[in-house]
mmCIF file of C-alpha atoms in Angstrom:
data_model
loop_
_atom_site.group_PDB
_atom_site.id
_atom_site.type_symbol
_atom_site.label_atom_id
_atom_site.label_comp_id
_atom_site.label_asym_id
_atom_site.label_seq_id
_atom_site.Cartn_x
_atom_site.Cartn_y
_atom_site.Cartn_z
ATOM 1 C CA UNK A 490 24.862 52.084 51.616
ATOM 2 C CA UNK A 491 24.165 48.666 53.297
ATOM 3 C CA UNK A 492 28.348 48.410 52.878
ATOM 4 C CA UNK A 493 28.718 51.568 54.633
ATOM 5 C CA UNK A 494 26.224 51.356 57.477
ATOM 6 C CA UNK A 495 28.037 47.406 58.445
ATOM 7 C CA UNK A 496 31.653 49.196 58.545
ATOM 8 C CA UNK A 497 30.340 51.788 60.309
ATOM 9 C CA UNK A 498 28.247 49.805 62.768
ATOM 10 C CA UNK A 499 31.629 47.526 63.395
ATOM 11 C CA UNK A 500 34.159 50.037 63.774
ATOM 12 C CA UNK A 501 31.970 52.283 66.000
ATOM 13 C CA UNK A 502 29.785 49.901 68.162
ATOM 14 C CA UNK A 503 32.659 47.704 68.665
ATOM 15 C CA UNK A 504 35.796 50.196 69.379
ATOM 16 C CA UNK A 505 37.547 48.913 66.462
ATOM 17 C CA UNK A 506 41.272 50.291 66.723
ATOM 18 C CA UNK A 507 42.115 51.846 63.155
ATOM 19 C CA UNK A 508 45.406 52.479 61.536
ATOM 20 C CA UNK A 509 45.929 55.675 58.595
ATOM 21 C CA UNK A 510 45.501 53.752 55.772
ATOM 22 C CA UNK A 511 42.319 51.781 57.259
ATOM 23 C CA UNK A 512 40.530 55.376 58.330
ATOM 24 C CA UNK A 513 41.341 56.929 54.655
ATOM 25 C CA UNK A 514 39.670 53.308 53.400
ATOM 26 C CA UNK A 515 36.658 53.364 55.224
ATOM 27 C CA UNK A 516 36.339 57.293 54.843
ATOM 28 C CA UNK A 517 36.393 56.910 50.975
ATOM 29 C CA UNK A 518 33.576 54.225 51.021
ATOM 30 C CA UNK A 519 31.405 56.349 53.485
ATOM 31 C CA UNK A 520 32.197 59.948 51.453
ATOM 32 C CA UNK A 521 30.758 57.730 47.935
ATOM 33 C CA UNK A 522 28.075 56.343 50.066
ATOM 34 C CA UNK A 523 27.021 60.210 51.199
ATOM 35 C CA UNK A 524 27.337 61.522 47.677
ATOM 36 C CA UNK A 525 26.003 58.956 45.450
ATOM 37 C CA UNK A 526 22.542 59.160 47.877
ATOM 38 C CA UNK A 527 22.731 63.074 47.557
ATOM 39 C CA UNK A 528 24.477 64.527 44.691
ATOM 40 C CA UNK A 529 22.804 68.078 44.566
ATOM 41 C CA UNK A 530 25.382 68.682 47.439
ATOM 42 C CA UNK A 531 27.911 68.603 44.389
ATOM 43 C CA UNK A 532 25.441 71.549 43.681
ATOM 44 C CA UNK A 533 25.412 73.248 46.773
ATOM 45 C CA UNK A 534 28.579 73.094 47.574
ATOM 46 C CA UNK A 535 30.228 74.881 44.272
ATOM 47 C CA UNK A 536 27.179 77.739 44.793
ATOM 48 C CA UNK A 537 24.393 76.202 42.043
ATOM 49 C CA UNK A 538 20.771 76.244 43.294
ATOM 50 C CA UNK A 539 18.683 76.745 40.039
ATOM 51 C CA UNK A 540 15.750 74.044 40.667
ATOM 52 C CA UNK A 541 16.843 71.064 38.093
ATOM 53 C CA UNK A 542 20.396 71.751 37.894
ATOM 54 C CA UNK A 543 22.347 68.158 37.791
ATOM 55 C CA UNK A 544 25.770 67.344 39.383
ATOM 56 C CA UNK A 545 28.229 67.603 36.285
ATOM 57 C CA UNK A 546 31.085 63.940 37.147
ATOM 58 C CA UNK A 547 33.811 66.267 37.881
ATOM 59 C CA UNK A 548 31.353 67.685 40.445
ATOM 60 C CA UNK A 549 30.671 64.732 42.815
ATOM 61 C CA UNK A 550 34.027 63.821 42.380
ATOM 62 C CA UNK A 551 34.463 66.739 44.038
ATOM 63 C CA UNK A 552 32.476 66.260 46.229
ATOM 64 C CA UNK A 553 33.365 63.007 47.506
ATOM 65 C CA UNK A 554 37.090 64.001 47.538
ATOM 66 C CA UNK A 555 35.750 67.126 50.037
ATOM 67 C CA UNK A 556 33.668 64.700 52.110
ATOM 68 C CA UNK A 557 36.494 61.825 52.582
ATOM 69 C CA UNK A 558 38.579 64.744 53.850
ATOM 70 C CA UNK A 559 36.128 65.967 56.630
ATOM 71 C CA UNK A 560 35.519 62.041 57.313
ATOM 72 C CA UNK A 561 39.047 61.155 57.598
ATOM 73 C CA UNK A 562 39.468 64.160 60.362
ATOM 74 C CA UNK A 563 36.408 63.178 62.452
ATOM 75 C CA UNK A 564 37.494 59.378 61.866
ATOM 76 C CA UNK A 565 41.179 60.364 63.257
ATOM 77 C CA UNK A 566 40.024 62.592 66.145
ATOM 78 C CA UNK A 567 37.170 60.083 67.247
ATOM 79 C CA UNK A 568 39.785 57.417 67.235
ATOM 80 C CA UNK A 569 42.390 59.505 69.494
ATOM 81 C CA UNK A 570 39.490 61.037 72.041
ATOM 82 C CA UNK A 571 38.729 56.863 72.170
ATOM 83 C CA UNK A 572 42.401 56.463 72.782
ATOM 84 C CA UNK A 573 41.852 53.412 69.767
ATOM 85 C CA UNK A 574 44.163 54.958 67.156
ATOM 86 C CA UNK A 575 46.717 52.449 66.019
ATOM 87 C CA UNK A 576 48.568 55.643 64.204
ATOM 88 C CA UNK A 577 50.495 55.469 60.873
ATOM 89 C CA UNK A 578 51.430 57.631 58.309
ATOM 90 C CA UNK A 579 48.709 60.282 57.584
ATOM 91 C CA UNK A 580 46.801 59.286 54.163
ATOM 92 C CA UNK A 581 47.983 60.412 50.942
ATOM 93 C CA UNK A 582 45.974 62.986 49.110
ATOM 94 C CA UNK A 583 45.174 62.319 45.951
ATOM 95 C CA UNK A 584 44.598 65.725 44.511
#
């Protein structure tokens, strides 16, 4: 988390211009971060609520591949609005 919160600090408070690749990095480390510190949205998200239901491993992987997707977006579209992006080849998916 402490990782996460520094990368995010730097490329946000500074204006730090990002390329593909670096976005789909950074997104990856910040999806785990979000996960790991709440799995039961492994839970939510695939429709489970009963009250000590845990996250099976497929699950949070899930989970994190479904977060670095929505991070990688908002990453991308901050970056353009900013007019920061350095541009690239769009990230590889690795479903």
């Amino acid at each position: 988390l402490i990782e996460y919160l520094t990368v995010h600090y730097l490329c946000y408070n500074q204006q730090v211009p990002m390329n593909a690749a670096q976005i789909s990095a950074l997104s990856q480390i910040q999806a785990q971060a979000i996960v790991n510190a709440r799995p039961s949205t492994a839970l939510i998200a695939a429709g489970i609520t009963a009250k000590n239901a845990k996250p099976s491993p497929q699950q949070i992987q899930n989970q994190i591949q479904l977060q670095a997707q929505a991070l990688v977006h908002a990453h991308t579209q901050a970056q353009i609005a900013a007019g920061i992006y350095k541009g690239g080849d769009a990230p590889k998916s690795s479903s």
